[in-house]
Tab-separated table of C-alpha atoms in Angstrom:
chain	number	residue	atom	x	y	z
A	1	UNK	CA	5.195	-70.733	-7.677
A	2	UNK	CA	4.767	-69.427	-4.136
A	3	UNK	CA	2.515	-66.528	-3.270
A	4	UNK	CA	5.534	-64.406	-2.328
A	5	UNK	CA	7.357	-65.073	-5.599
A	6	UNK	CA	4.163	-64.303	-7.492
A	7	UNK	CA	3.927	-60.969	-5.662
A	8	UNK	CA	7.569	-60.236	-6.510
A	9	UNK	CA	6.882	-61.029	-10.167
A	10	UNK	CA	4.109	-58.446	-10.018
A	11	UNK	CA	6.607	-55.844	-8.856
A	12	UNK	CA	6.031	-55.797	-5.092
A	13	UNK	CA	9.030	-56.483	-2.843
A	14	UNK	CA	7.832	-57.298	0.680
A	15	UNK	CA	11.394	-57.875	1.868
A	16	UNK	CA	12.322	-54.305	0.884
A	17	UNK	CA	9.350	-53.075	2.873
A	18	UNK	CA	10.483	-55.015	5.928
A	19	UNK	CA	14.003	-53.585	5.608
A	20	UNK	CA	12.604	-50.049	5.362
A	21	UNK	CA	10.736	-50.612	8.632
A	22	UNK	CA	13.906	-51.821	10.333
A	23	UNK	CA	15.831	-48.764	9.123
A	24	UNK	CA	13.226	-46.314	10.450
A	25	UNK	CA	12.280	-48.149	13.650
A	26	UNK	CA	14.645	-46.329	16.017
A	27	UNK	CA	13.688	-42.838	14.852
A	28	UNK	CA	9.986	-43.634	15.120
A	29	UNK	CA	10.369	-45.163	18.593
A	30	UNK	CA	12.154	-42.007	19.744
A	31	UNK	CA	8.851	-40.099	19.397
A	32	UNK	CA	7.058	-42.477	21.786
A	33	UNK	CA	6.449	-41.232	25.293
A	34	UNK	CA	4.668	-43.064	28.104
A	35	UNK	CA	1.275	-42.557	26.435
A	36	UNK	CA	2.156	-44.726	23.435
A	37	UNK	CA	1.372	-48.417	23.851
A	38	UNK	CA	3.022	-51.107	21.778
A	39	UNK	CA	5.886	-50.740	19.340
A	40	UNK	CA	6.405	-50.255	15.647
A	41	UNK	CA	4.635	-52.588	13.222
A	42	UNK	CA	1.223	-53.131	14.783
A	43	UNK	CA	-1.992	-52.956	12.815
A	44	UNK	CA	-3.044	-49.897	14.804
A	45	UNK	CA	-1.257	-47.360	16.969
A	46	UNK	CA	-2.410	-47.031	20.570
A	47	UNK	CA	-2.327	-43.839	22.623
A	48	UNK	CA	-3.364	-43.668	26.273
A	49	UNK	CA	-5.868	-40.831	26.781
A	50	UNK	CA	-6.244	-41.267	30.539
A	51	UNK	CA	-4.756	-37.822	31.133
A	52	UNK	CA	-7.788	-36.271	29.409
A	53	UNK	CA	-9.762	-36.979	32.608
A	54	UNK	CA	-8.110	-33.836	33.940
A	55	UNK	CA	-9.958	-31.792	31.313
A	56	UNK	CA	-13.418	-30.388	32.012
A	57	UNK	CA	-14.473	-30.894	28.402
A	58	UNK	CA	-11.689	-32.261	26.188
A	59	UNK	CA	-12.104	-31.740	22.458
A	60	UNK	CA	-10.123	-33.780	19.952
A	61	UNK	CA	-8.774	-31.900	16.941
A	62	UNK	CA	-7.655	-33.661	13.772
A	63	UNK	CA	-6.011	-32.661	10.524
A	64	UNK	CA	-4.793	-34.374	7.377
A	65	UNK	CA	-2.655	-33.125	4.513
A	66	UNK	CA	0.212	-33.878	2.152
A	67	UNK	CA	3.235	-32.045	0.817
A	68	UNK	CA	2.139	-31.532	-2.776
A	69	UNK	CA	4.410	-31.114	-5.756
A	70	UNK	CA	7.400	-30.023	-3.669
A	71	UNK	CA	8.053	-33.769	-3.676
A	72	UNK	CA	9.028	-33.505	-7.352
A	73	UNK	CA	12.049	-31.402	-6.349
A	74	UNK	CA	13.102	-33.890	-3.660
A	75	UNK	CA	12.853	-36.653	-6.242
A	76	UNK	CA	14.814	-34.692	-8.844
A	77	UNK	CA	17.659	-34.082	-6.370
A	78	UNK	CA	17.368	-37.537	-4.758
A	79	UNK	CA	17.226	-35.763	-1.399
A	80	UNK	CA	14.485	-37.073	0.857
A	81	UNK	CA	15.464	-36.216	4.443
A	82	UNK	CA	13.590	-32.894	4.687
A	83	UNK	CA	10.273	-33.672	3.019
A	84	UNK	CA	9.079	-35.333	6.245
A	85	UNK	CA	9.380	-32.039	8.117
A	86	UNK	CA	7.236	-30.431	5.434
A	87	UNK	CA	4.578	-33.073	6.031
A	88	UNK	CA	4.555	-32.554	9.795
A	89	UNK	CA	4.378	-28.809	9.297
A	90	UNK	CA	1.379	-29.100	7.008
A	91	UNK	CA	-0.474	-31.513	9.298
A	92	UNK	CA	0.473	-30.822	12.902
A	93	UNK	CA	0.617	-27.040	12.599
A	94	UNK	CA	-3.012	-26.991	11.465
A	95	UNK	CA	-3.991	-28.510	14.819
A	96	UNK	CA	-2.468	-25.754	16.941
A	97	UNK	CA	-4.602	-23.207	15.046
A	98	UNK	CA	-7.562	-24.120	17.264
A	99	UNK	CA	-5.384	-24.039	20.381
A	100	UNK	CA	-4.922	-27.803	20.564
A	101	UNK	CA	-1.809	-29.624	21.744
A	102	UNK	CA	-0.772	-32.267	19.186
A	103	UNK	CA	-0.806	-35.831	20.509
A	104	UNK	CA	-0.018	-38.299	17.735
A	105	UNK	CA	0.356	-38.671	13.994
A	106	UNK	CA	0.292	-41.383	11.343
A	107	UNK	CA	1.808	-41.235	7.859
A	108	UNK	CA	1.163	-42.841	4.484
A	109	UNK	CA	3.705	-43.239	1.680
A	110	UNK	CA	2.701	-44.513	-1.753
A	111	UNK	CA	5.535	-45.364	-4.120
A	112	UNK	CA	6.288	-47.162	-7.349
A	113	UNK	CA	9.048	-49.187	-5.729
A	114	UNK	CA	10.175	-49.473	-2.117
A	115	UNK	CA	13.771	-48.296	-1.893
A	116	UNK	CA	14.513	-48.921	1.802
A	117	UNK	CA	17.032	-46.106	2.294
A	118	UNK	CA	14.705	-43.616	0.619
A	119	UNK	CA	11.649	-44.618	2.644
A	120	UNK	CA	13.718	-44.595	5.824
A	121	UNK	CA	14.989	-41.078	5.038
A	122	UNK	CA	11.440	-39.815	4.548
A	123	UNK	CA	10.113	-41.389	7.741
A	124	UNK	CA	13.160	-40.366	9.767
A	125	UNK	CA	12.443	-36.793	8.716
A	126	UNK	CA	8.835	-37.183	9.789
A	127	UNK	CA	9.882	-38.638	13.141
A	128	UNK	CA	12.460	-35.913	13.767
A	129	UNK	CA	9.844	-33.219	13.155
A	130	UNK	CA	7.282	-35.066	15.268
A	131	UNK	CA	9.751	-35.114	18.145
A	132	UNK	CA	10.320	-31.375	17.736
A	133	UNK	CA	6.581	-30.688	17.933
A	134	UNK	CA	5.957	-33.113	20.817
A	135	UNK	CA	3.922	-35.434	18.603
A	136	UNK	CA	4.137	-39.219	18.796
A	137	UNK	CA	4.449	-41.011	15.458
A	138	UNK	CA	2.298	-44.019	16.289
A	139	UNK	CA	1.836	-45.687	12.927
A	140	UNK	CA	2.095	-45.513	9.185
A	141	UNK	CA	1.868	-47.377	5.932
A	142	UNK	CA	4.133	-47.730	2.920
A	143	UNK	CA	2.319	-49.002	-0.171
A	144	UNK	CA	4.089	-50.167	-3.321
A	145	UNK	CA	2.142	-49.386	-6.521
A	146	UNK	CA	4.069	-50.870	-9.465
A	147	UNK	CA	2.573	-50.017	-12.826
A	148	UNK	CA	0.655	-47.108	-11.312
A	149	UNK	CA	3.666	-45.045	-10.209
A	150	UNK	CA	7.194	-44.908	-11.618
A	151	UNK	CA	9.961	-46.650	-9.697
A	152	UNK	CA	11.308	-43.343	-8.375
A	153	UNK	CA	7.895	-41.757	-7.732
A	154	UNK	CA	6.276	-41.421	-4.338
A	155	UNK	CA	3.746	-39.318	-2.487
A	156	UNK	CA	3.339	-38.715	1.236
A	157	UNK	CA	0.374	-37.813	3.395
A	158	UNK	CA	-0.402	-37.835	7.078
A	159	UNK	CA	-3.023	-37.273	9.737
A	160	UNK	CA	-2.697	-36.094	13.314
A	161	UNK	CA	-4.813	-35.704	16.435
A	162	UNK	CA	-4.591	-33.143	19.241
A	163	UNK	CA	-6.609	-32.125	22.282
A	164	UNK	CA	-7.855	-28.803	23.615
A	165	UNK	CA	-9.986	-27.772	26.570
A	166	UNK	CA	-13.313	-26.525	25.208
A	167	UNK	CA	-13.111	-23.158	26.926
A	168	UNK	CA	-9.571	-22.614	25.538
A	169	UNK	CA	-10.662	-23.204	21.946
A	170	UNK	CA	-9.360	-20.476	19.644
A	171	UNK	CA	-11.362	-19.026	16.789
A	172	UNK	CA	-13.087	-16.106	15.158
A	173	UNK	CA	-15.686	-15.842	17.945
A	174	UNK	CA	-12.961	-14.632	20.335
A	175	UNK	CA	-11.764	-11.821	18.053
A	176	UNK	CA	-12.681	-8.275	19.057
A	177	UNK	CA	-12.551	-4.805	17.527
A	178	UNK	CA	-9.068	-3.356	18.044
A	179	UNK	CA	-7.267	-6.689	18.270
A	180	UNK	CA	-3.773	-6.657	16.793
A	181	UNK	CA	-2.770	-8.954	13.928
A	182	UNK	CA	0.745	-10.342	14.261
A	183	UNK	CA	2.594	-12.029	11.416
A	184	UNK	CA	4.988	-14.854	12.287
A	185	UNK	CA	7.909	-15.364	9.929
A	186	UNK	CA	8.099	-18.288	7.509
A	187	UNK	CA	11.288	-20.151	6.609
A	188	UNK	CA	10.591	-19.743	2.899
A	189	UNK	CA	7.981	-21.206	0.573
A	190	UNK	CA	7.032	-23.988	3.000
A	191	UNK	CA	4.956	-26.454	0.907
A	192	UNK	CA	2.546	-24.341	-1.084
A	193	UNK	CA	2.600	-22.926	-4.584
A	194	UNK	CA	5.152	-25.368	-5.972
A	195	UNK	CA	3.209	-26.004	-9.154
A	196	UNK	CA	3.757	-22.320	-9.915
A	197	UNK	CA	7.425	-22.566	-8.859
A	198	UNK	CA	8.046	-25.516	-11.163
A	199	UNK	CA	6.229	-23.753	-14.003
A	200	UNK	CA	8.392	-20.636	-13.595
A	201	UNK	CA	11.661	-22.585	-13.616
A	202	UNK	CA	10.598	-24.716	-16.585
A	203	UNK	CA	9.662	-21.632	-18.615
A	204	UNK	CA	13.040	-20.100	-17.757
A	205	UNK	CA	14.842	-23.241	-18.916
A	206	UNK	CA	16.329	-23.822	-15.461
A	207	UNK	CA	16.916	-27.077	-13.623
A	208	UNK	CA	17.061	-27.646	-9.873
A	209	UNK	CA	20.830	-28.131	-10.009
A	210	UNK	CA	21.386	-24.757	-11.665
A	211	UNK	CA	22.890	-22.028	-9.524
A	212	UNK	CA	20.531	-19.356	-8.225
A	213	UNK	CA	22.953	-16.447	-8.078
A	214	UNK	CA	20.810	-14.252	-5.830
A	215	UNK	CA	20.324	-17.115	-3.359
A	216	UNK	CA	23.958	-18.272	-3.079
A	217	UNK	CA	22.937	-21.885	-3.682
A	218	UNK	CA	21.235	-24.052	-6.290
A	219	UNK	CA	17.569	-23.622	-7.079
A	220	UNK	CA	16.824	-27.080	-5.743
A	221	UNK	CA	18.507	-26.528	-2.387
A	222	UNK	CA	16.797	-23.157	-1.949
A	223	UNK	CA	13.386	-24.587	-2.797
A	224	UNK	CA	13.764	-27.601	-0.496
A	225	UNK	CA	14.194	-25.378	2.575
A	226	UNK	CA	11.935	-27.238	5.041
A	227	UNK	CA	8.771	-25.804	6.515
A	228	UNK	CA	9.222	-23.987	9.812
A	229	UNK	CA	7.517	-25.826	12.674
A	230	UNK	CA	5.260	-23.637	14.820
A	231	UNK	CA	3.428	-26.069	17.101
A	232	UNK	CA	6.033	-26.438	19.844
A	233	UNK	CA	6.539	-22.712	20.492
A	234	UNK	CA	2.853	-21.886	20.057
A	235	UNK	CA	1.783	-24.596	22.516
A	236	UNK	CA	4.221	-23.093	25.027
A	237	UNK	CA	2.823	-19.616	24.424
A	238	UNK	CA	-0.768	-20.790	24.835
A	239	UNK	CA	0.124	-22.546	28.098
A	240	UNK	CA	1.098	-19.207	29.635
A	241	UNK	CA	-1.936	-18.129	31.653
A	242	UNK	CA	-1.730	-14.436	30.763
A	243	UNK	CA	-0.316	-14.466	27.249
A	244	UNK	CA	-2.222	-17.573	26.211
A	245	UNK	CA	-5.538	-15.939	27.049
A	246	UNK	CA	-4.501	-12.889	25.005
A	247	UNK	CA	-4.328	-15.003	21.841
A	248	UNK	CA	-7.775	-15.022	20.231
A	249	UNK	CA	-7.218	-16.774	16.911
A	250	UNK	CA	-4.401	-18.271	14.857
A	251	UNK	CA	-4.062	-18.866	11.141
A	252	UNK	CA	-1.683	-21.166	9.286
A	253	UNK	CA	-0.754	-19.537	5.971
A	254	UNK	CA	-0.886	-22.431	3.517
A	255	UNK	CA	-2.855	-22.945	0.288
A	256	UNK	CA	-4.787	-19.827	-0.691
A	257	UNK	CA	-2.152	-17.379	0.408
A	258	UNK	CA	-2.085	-14.493	2.822
A	259	UNK	CA	-5.460	-12.735	2.776
A	260	UNK	CA	-7.631	-15.841	2.446
A	261	UNK	CA	-6.071	-17.673	5.372
A	262	UNK	CA	-6.341	-14.690	7.703
A	263	UNK	CA	-9.952	-14.070	6.659
A	264	UNK	CA	-10.861	-17.631	7.745
A	265	UNK	CA	-10.126	-16.846	11.424
A	266	UNK	CA	-11.882	-13.464	11.610
A	267	UNK	CA	-15.563	-12.938	12.453
A	268	UNK	CA	-18.136	-11.982	9.862
A	269	UNK	CA	-18.388	-8.195	9.722
A	270	UNK	CA	-14.727	-7.601	10.585
A	271	UNK	CA	-11.974	-6.391	8.302
A	272	UNK	CA	-8.195	-6.033	8.343
A	273	UNK	CA	-5.777	-4.158	6.122
A	274	UNK	CA	-2.424	-5.958	6.151
A	275	UNK	CA	0.395	-3.455	5.717
A	276	UNK	CA	2.983	-4.749	3.237
A	277	UNK	CA	5.531	-2.158	4.351
A	278	UNK	CA	5.993	-3.976	7.677
A	279	UNK	CA	8.131	-6.714	6.115
A	280	UNK	CA	10.396	-7.588	3.214
A	281	UNK	CA	9.694	-10.892	1.425
A	282	UNK	CA	12.701	-13.210	1.421
A	283	UNK	CA	15.035	-13.327	-1.618
A	284	UNK	CA	13.575	-16.626	-2.878
A	285	UNK	CA	10.215	-14.934	-3.481
A	286	UNK	CA	11.831	-11.958	-5.185
A	287	UNK	CA	13.996	-14.169	-7.406
A	288	UNK	CA	11.037	-16.282	-8.521
A	289	UNK	CA	8.943	-13.191	-9.254
A	290	UNK	CA	11.778	-11.680	-11.272
A	291	UNK	CA	12.148	-14.913	-13.274
A	292	UNK	CA	8.422	-14.902	-13.990
A	293	UNK	CA	8.421	-11.217	-14.915
A	294	UNK	CA	5.648	-10.678	-12.395
A	295	UNK	CA	5.134	-8.761	-9.167
A	296	UNK	CA	5.206	-10.001	-5.599
A	297	UNK	CA	1.653	-8.739	-5.241
A	298	UNK	CA	0.451	-11.103	-7.976
A	299	UNK	CA	1.568	-14.136	-5.938
A	300	UNK	CA	-0.077	-13.151	-2.632
A	301	UNK	CA	-2.830	-15.708	-3.204
A	302	UNK	CA	-0.318	-18.497	-3.863
A	303	UNK	CA	2.807	-18.018	-1.723
A	304	UNK	CA	3.158	-17.001	1.905
A	305	UNK	CA	5.754	-14.315	0.981
A	306	UNK	CA	7.422	-14.625	4.368
A	307	UNK	CA	4.425	-15.067	6.674
A	308	UNK	CA	3.915	-18.606	7.964
A	309	UNK	CA	1.325	-17.875	10.647
A	310	UNK	CA	-0.925	-15.102	11.904
A	311	UNK	CA	-1.842	-14.510	15.534
A	312	UNK	CA	-4.759	-12.239	16.400
A	313	UNK	CA	-4.170	-10.966	19.935
A	314	UNK	CA	-5.366	-8.420	22.470
A	315	UNK	CA	-3.841	-5.024	21.769
A	316	UNK	CA	-2.647	-4.595	25.362
A	317	UNK	CA	-0.616	-7.812	25.196
A	318	UNK	CA	0.685	-7.579	21.620
A	319	UNK	CA	4.206	-6.405	22.459
A	320	UNK	CA	4.562	-9.072	25.136
A	321	UNK	CA	3.399	-11.766	22.719
A	322	UNK	CA	5.952	-10.580	20.140
A	323	UNK	CA	8.683	-10.756	22.793
A	324	UNK	CA	7.589	-14.213	23.928
A	325	UNK	CA	7.453	-15.545	20.380
A	326	UNK	CA	10.909	-14.156	19.706
A	327	UNK	CA	12.279	-15.874	22.787
A	328	UNK	CA	10.739	-19.117	21.488
A	329	UNK	CA	12.470	-18.721	18.121
A	330	UNK	CA	9.572	-17.267	16.136
A	331	UNK	CA	10.187	-13.731	14.836
A	332	UNK	CA	6.913	-11.801	14.587
A	333	UNK	CA	5.659	-8.284	13.958
A	334	UNK	CA	2.421	-6.291	13.775
A	335	UNK	CA	0.848	-6.077	10.317
A	336	UNK	CA	-2.596	-4.651	11.095
A	337	UNK	CA	-5.565	-4.255	13.412
A	338	UNK	CA	-9.023	-5.763	13.405
A	339	UNK	CA	-11.937	-3.424	12.822
A	340	UNK	CA	-15.580	-4.427	13.117
A	341	UNK	CA	-18.160	-2.252	11.426
A	342	UNK	CA	-19.672	-1.330	8.094
A	343	UNK	CA	-17.384	-0.113	5.316
A	344	UNK	CA	-16.847	-0.470	1.585
A	345	UNK	CA	-15.130	-3.838	1.132
A	346	UNK	CA	-14.217	-3.436	-2.534
A	347	UNK	CA	-10.849	-5.102	-3.072
A	348	UNK	CA	-11.042	-7.180	0.099
A	349	UNK	CA	-10.974	-10.967	0.154
A	350	UNK	CA	-13.912	-12.198	2.200
A	351	UNK	CA	-13.941	-15.626	3.788
A	352	UNK	CA	-12.356	-18.681	2.168
A	353	UNK	CA	-12.806	-22.450	1.849
A	354	UNK	CA	-16.458	-22.329	2.841
A	355	UNK	CA	-15.913	-20.109	5.890
A	356	UNK	CA	-18.026	-16.951	6.188
A	357	UNK	CA	-15.221	-15.064	7.858
A	358	UNK	CA	-13.904	-11.553	7.845
A	359	UNK	CA	-12.477	-9.446	5.044
A	360	UNK	CA	-8.784	-8.866	4.358
A	361	UNK	CA	-6.773	-6.911	1.854
A	362	UNK	CA	-3.103	-6.076	1.587
A	363	UNK	CA	-2.160	-2.409	1.280
A	364	UNK	CA	0.991	-0.378	0.659
A	365	UNK	CA	4.285	-1.542	-0.806
A	366	UNK	CA	6.713	-4.146	0.444
A	367	UNK	CA	9.760	-3.008	2.328
A	368	UNK	CA	12.942	-3.181	0.259
């Protein structure tokens, strides 16, 4: 028995893997600009960094993440062409938080069985989103794990690298008393809190193909709404000499919810009260809360409730930043102001994920 036939007997189909690569090759190659060396299928991706000589002190930024249990909904509906955008959103949009321009990304897919069309749909979605964010998809890996994962199971993860000039690095140290906090709209749930979502639907006896009357679609279609991509517009904003310098810190609202993610990009000793009345959470959040018999406020540490990003900016430029973001396709609005000074912080969330940051609490009631 040949080695290949022995591998096939063990449940690994190398021919299916090769076909998947052929199906995705064109979409991946479309993300390659002049800085990418070599083609698809090498052991390592190559990216020419010669342009970094123009930087005084170039800093590389890197991020890695996955999509989480939102994948279970894609699997249940056998719809895999949007989950790649979720991955890029979770990975690449973390890089722009520090002011970096994304350069390249790699992906990793683990599955119980390689189904070429399915793998190609996932990677094509990744490549499409990479192209939208100006990120080259320079490599990846698809690993077949028979016996460890079911034939229809898979998981995706990725890592990306960006670059930023040291003196343009964004962060809490730039934030000042009186700075304005802008919220930037999300496209829905993005990719966080789906364990809670799945729990709510299961307890209600609902499936993903059931109609969600308030959402004018099925639950599955509503929940698979892909993550909004922020990197492209934010990189353009930061490149503007005046408005870019007015942006002091950015926060990607992902795991941990609203207050915790904003607190991470504020300096120790600062505090912000985020005014709920400045926005109305999208219907999907309201419908899920109603199903659970809970309040929107109770999910603020789990879901983004309509805020995908925060930008902390100079007060004198806030209205111009809002206008610029709107022109770039990112609706935004003011939710609060930064204050630095002693006060009673009872009820505030302070720091998160090991960061000794500022303090944040949400106040008021959501707009109807």
